[in-house]
Short mmCIF file of C-alpha atoms in Angstrom, two decimals:
data_model
loop_
_atom_site.label_atom_id
_atom_site.label_comp_id
_atom_site.label_asym_id
_atom_site.label_seq_id
_atom_site.Cartn_x
_atom_site.Cartn_y
_atom_site.Cartn_z
CA ALA O 1 12.01 11.42 13.06
CA GLN O 2 9.80 9.08 15.00
CA SER O 3 11.14 7.88 18.34
CA VAL O 4 10.09 6.50 21.68
CA THR O 5 12.03 7.15 24.86
CA GLN O 6 11.75 5.17 28.05
CA PRO O 7 14.12 6.98 30.39
CA ASP O 8 14.16 4.32 33.10
CA ILE O 9 16.14 1.19 32.25
CA HIS O 10 15.38 -0.61 35.49
CA ILE O 11 12.92 0.11 38.29
CA THR O 12 12.44 -1.74 41.56
CA VAL O 13 9.29 -1.27 43.62
CA SER O 14 7.93 -3.01 46.68
CA GLU O 15 5.01 -5.37 46.32
CA GLY O 16 1.82 -3.43 46.96
CA ALA O 17 3.38 -0.10 46.08
CA SER O 18 2.23 2.08 43.20
CA LEU O 19 4.04 2.11 39.88
CA GLU O 20 4.58 4.61 37.11
CA LEU O 21 6.65 3.82 34.02
CA ARG O 22 7.54 6.76 31.83
CA CYS O 23 7.26 7.01 28.08
CA ASN O 24 7.85 9.98 25.80
CA TYR O 25 7.44 9.95 22.07
CA SER O 26 8.31 12.05 19.08
CA TYR O 27 5.92 11.73 16.17
CA GLY O 28 4.80 13.93 13.31
CA ALA O 29 1.09 13.34 13.71
CA THR O 30 -1.23 11.96 16.33
CA PRO O 31 0.02 8.46 16.84
CA TYR O 32 -1.34 5.19 18.05
CA LEU O 33 0.29 4.40 21.41
CA PHE O 34 0.79 1.04 23.03
CA TRP O 35 2.22 -0.61 26.10
CA TYR O 36 3.44 -4.19 25.88
CA VAL O 37 4.75 -6.50 28.58
CA GLN O 38 7.28 -9.28 28.05
CA SER O 39 8.10 -11.99 30.56
CA PRO O 40 11.50 -13.69 30.23
CA GLY O 41 11.69 -15.90 27.15
CA GLN O 42 8.19 -14.97 26.05
CA GLY O 43 6.59 -12.91 23.31
CA LEU O 44 5.03 -9.52 23.87
CA GLN O 45 1.56 -9.13 25.31
CA LEU O 46 -0.51 -6.02 24.71
CA LEU O 47 -1.43 -4.28 27.97
CA LEU O 48 -3.36 -1.37 26.52
CA LYS O 49 -3.56 0.99 23.57
CA TYR O 50 -4.62 4.54 22.83
CA PHE O 51 -6.12 5.43 19.47
CA SER O 52 -8.42 8.38 20.22
CA GLY O 53 -11.03 9.63 22.67
CA ASP O 54 -10.59 9.43 26.41
CA THR O 55 -6.95 10.09 27.21
CA LEU O 56 -6.99 7.77 30.21
CA VAL O 57 -7.07 4.20 28.98
CA GLN O 58 -7.58 1.07 31.00
CA GLY O 59 -5.79 -2.13 30.21
CA ILE O 60 -5.44 -5.66 31.42
CA LYS O 61 -3.98 -6.72 34.75
CA GLY O 62 -5.04 -3.48 36.44
CA PHE O 63 -2.81 -1.19 34.35
CA GLU O 64 -3.78 2.18 33.00
CA ALA O 65 -2.03 4.85 30.95
CA GLU O 66 -2.65 8.50 30.29
CA PHE O 67 -1.99 10.23 26.97
CA LYS O 68 -0.78 13.80 27.47
CA ARG O 69 -0.40 15.48 24.12
CA SER O 70 1.19 18.63 25.55
CA GLN O 71 3.96 16.56 27.13
CA SER O 72 4.20 13.93 24.37
CA SER O 73 3.90 11.33 27.08
CA PHE O 74 2.05 8.08 27.60
CA ASN O 75 2.98 6.92 31.10
CA LEU O 76 1.87 3.55 32.44
CA ARG O 77 0.52 3.27 35.98
CA LYS O 78 -0.67 0.65 38.41
CA PRO O 79 -1.92 1.47 41.90
CA SER O 80 -0.61 -1.68 43.57
CA VAL O 81 1.93 -4.02 42.00
CA HIS O 82 2.06 -7.77 42.45
CA TRP O 83 5.15 -10.00 42.32
CA SER O 84 3.84 -11.39 39.01
CA ASP O 85 4.20 -7.95 37.42
CA ALA O 86 7.98 -8.36 37.30
CA ALA O 87 8.79 -8.22 33.57
CA GLU O 88 10.06 -5.99 30.78
CA TYR O 89 7.71 -3.23 29.67
CA PHE O 90 7.83 -1.66 26.23
CA CYS O 91 6.14 1.52 25.11
CA ALA O 92 5.48 1.72 21.37
CA VAL O 93 4.14 4.18 18.83
CA GLY O 94 2.57 3.51 15.46
CA ALA O 95 1.05 5.38 12.56
CA ARG O 96 -2.63 5.44 11.75
CA SER O 97 -2.45 3.32 8.65
CA SER O 98 -3.19 -0.27 7.95
CA ALA O 99 0.39 -1.18 7.21
CA SER O 100 1.93 0.82 10.01
CA LYS O 101 5.15 -0.16 11.68
CA ILE O 102 5.35 0.06 15.42
CA ILE O 103 8.45 1.64 16.89
CA PHE O 104 9.41 0.33 20.30
CA GLY O 105 11.14 2.07 23.14
CA SER O 106 14.17 0.42 24.68
CA GLY O 107 12.12 -1.02 27.52
CA THR O 108 11.98 -0.73 31.30
CA ARG O 109 12.72 -3.75 33.42
CA LEU O 110 10.51 -3.94 36.48
CA SER O 111 11.65 -5.83 39.57
CA ILE O 112 9.41 -6.37 42.58
CA ARG O 113 10.81 -6.26 46.10
CA PRO O 114 9.03 -8.70 48.44
CA ASP J 1 -6.81 -20.62 21.73
CA ALA J 2 -3.40 -19.47 20.51
CA MET J 3 -3.75 -16.96 17.70
CA VAL J 4 -0.18 -16.43 16.52
CA ILE J 5 1.88 -19.58 16.72
CA GLN J 6 5.59 -19.76 16.24
CA ASN J 7 7.51 -22.97 15.74
CA PRO J 8 9.77 -24.09 17.11
CA ARG J 9 10.07 -22.29 20.46
CA TYR J 10 13.79 -23.04 20.56
CA GLN J 11 16.02 -23.63 17.55
CA VAL J 12 19.69 -24.52 17.56
CA THR J 13 21.52 -24.28 14.27
CA GLN J 14 25.10 -24.54 13.13
CA PHE J 15 27.10 -21.58 11.97
CA GLY J 16 26.41 -21.12 8.26
CA LYS J 17 23.65 -23.74 8.05
CA PRO J 18 20.36 -22.41 6.62
CA VAL J 19 17.47 -22.32 9.05
CA THR J 20 13.77 -21.57 8.70
CA LEU J 21 11.45 -20.27 11.38
CA SER J 22 7.71 -20.46 10.93
CA CYS J 23 4.73 -18.43 12.02
CA SER J 24 1.05 -19.14 11.58
CA GLN J 25 -2.02 -17.16 12.53
CA THR J 26 -5.71 -17.84 13.00
CA LEU J 27 -6.72 -14.17 13.05
CA ASN J 28 -6.90 -13.66 9.28
CA HIS J 29 -4.89 -10.47 9.66
CA ASN J 30 -3.56 -9.07 6.41
CA VAL J 31 -0.28 -7.78 7.84
CA MET J 32 2.46 -10.00 9.24
CA TYR J 33 5.74 -8.84 10.72
CA TRP J 34 9.07 -10.35 11.69
CA TYR J 35 11.07 -8.78 14.49
CA GLN J 36 14.51 -9.62 15.82
CA GLN J 37 15.10 -9.06 19.52
CA LYS J 38 18.53 -9.41 21.03
CA SER J 39 19.08 -9.73 24.73
CA SER J 40 17.96 -6.69 26.74
CA GLN J 41 17.05 -4.76 23.59
CA ALA J 42 13.85 -3.58 21.97
CA PRO J 43 12.42 -5.62 19.09
CA LYS J 44 13.79 -4.53 15.73
CA LEU J 45 11.62 -4.82 12.63
CA LEU J 46 13.16 -6.93 9.86
CA PHE J 47 10.33 -6.87 7.32
CA HIS J 48 6.60 -7.11 6.95
CA TYR J 49 3.99 -8.32 4.50
CA TYR J 50 0.88 -6.39 3.66
CA ASP J 51 -1.08 -9.19 2.05
CA LYS J 52 1.42 -10.48 -0.53
CA ASP J 53 3.38 -7.23 -0.72
CA PHE J 54 6.79 -7.64 0.86
CA ASN J 55 8.38 -4.65 2.64
CA ASN J 56 11.99 -4.94 3.68
CA GLU J 57 13.58 -2.59 6.19
CA ALA J 58 16.57 -0.75 4.74
CA ASP J 59 18.99 -2.12 7.30
CA THR J 60 17.85 -5.75 7.22
CA PRO J 61 20.81 -7.90 6.09
CA ASP J 62 20.48 -9.82 2.81
CA ASN J 63 21.05 -12.95 4.85
CA PHE J 64 17.43 -12.69 6.00
CA GLN J 65 14.61 -13.62 3.65
CA SER J 66 10.91 -14.21 4.11
CA ARG J 67 8.08 -16.05 2.40
CA ARG J 68 4.34 -15.77 2.81
CA PRO J 69 2.64 -18.52 0.81
CA ASN J 70 -0.84 -17.65 2.08
CA THR J 71 -2.62 -15.43 4.61
CA SER J 72 -2.04 -17.81 7.49
CA PHE J 73 1.65 -18.61 7.20
CA CYS J 74 4.86 -16.65 7.10
CA PHE J 75 8.43 -17.96 7.17
CA LEU J 76 11.74 -16.40 8.10
CA ASP J 77 14.74 -17.88 6.30
CA ILE J 78 18.27 -17.19 7.48
CA ARG J 79 20.55 -18.31 4.67
CA SER J 80 23.86 -18.43 6.52
CA PRO J 81 23.42 -17.80 10.23
CA GLY J 82 26.26 -16.14 12.04
CA LEU J 83 26.89 -15.92 15.75
CA GLY J 84 25.48 -12.40 15.70
CA ASP J 85 22.13 -13.71 14.50
CA ALA J 86 21.44 -15.46 17.78
CA ALA J 87 18.33 -13.76 19.11
CA MET J 88 14.65 -14.09 19.81
CA TYR J 89 12.62 -13.85 16.62
CA LEU J 90 9.11 -12.54 17.04
CA CYS J 91 6.25 -12.82 14.59
CA ALA J 92 3.35 -10.40 14.85
CA THR J 93 0.12 -9.78 12.97
CA SER J 94 -2.12 -6.77 12.60
CA ASP J 95 -5.41 -5.82 11.01
CA GLY J 96 -4.36 -2.19 11.14
CA THR J 97 -6.79 -1.15 13.85
CA ASN J 98 -6.01 -2.97 17.08
CA GLY J 99 -2.26 -3.04 17.44
CA TYR J 100 -0.10 -6.08 17.03
CA THR J 101 -0.67 -9.61 18.22
CA PHE J 102 2.63 -11.32 18.92
CA GLY J 103 3.57 -14.95 18.96
CA SER J 104 5.65 -16.41 21.78
CA GLY J 105 8.80 -16.16 19.73
CA THR J 106 11.52 -18.53 18.59
CA ARG J 107 14.84 -18.33 20.41
CA LEU J 108 17.62 -19.05 17.95
CA THR J 109 21.01 -20.27 19.11
CA VAL J 110 23.90 -20.48 16.65
CA VAL J 111 26.70 -22.90 17.51
#
């Protein structure tokens, strides 16, 4: 069965510190992988996606993620967080078809310590 | 510049009174999705349209219906809202190659 696991429900980091949000997936084939960010009361914004090729993908707002097939992971990283990065982050996996359904992880809430 | 627009942003409805949420897109994507997101939870897919083909998730209650009159518009109808239907409803579109584009959502309150 397809699933996405985000083991950290809530993370607090200091402003300027580095960040890593974990994501593990279970999928029958090579999936599409996504990270979305959601600010309170807002929709979801795509940070980055992995389809194929280079396993280190760059996204918006200084985020990057690395696809590790051997570990079934797609962790999100940022070298230095800003107070505006406080939000909910969702990892998601989808199939490589035009009518695919994306499965979301349960999310990780990021708080920033001043 | 908005590409997926949901109206209204906030909707208050009475228990049992039918309500319709709307979504429009300027991306000309052939797939449109409706998700329900309850507080502190991941979005849950209700159904999606691939062009005019409607695909309902097995666990979507019959209380939820959808219409897609053309490529640009998609509606979510809740026939008899209950207190448990209070949530954020998210519309998303996809062309199958670049992930989803989400609207800002409609927060539904049932009183």
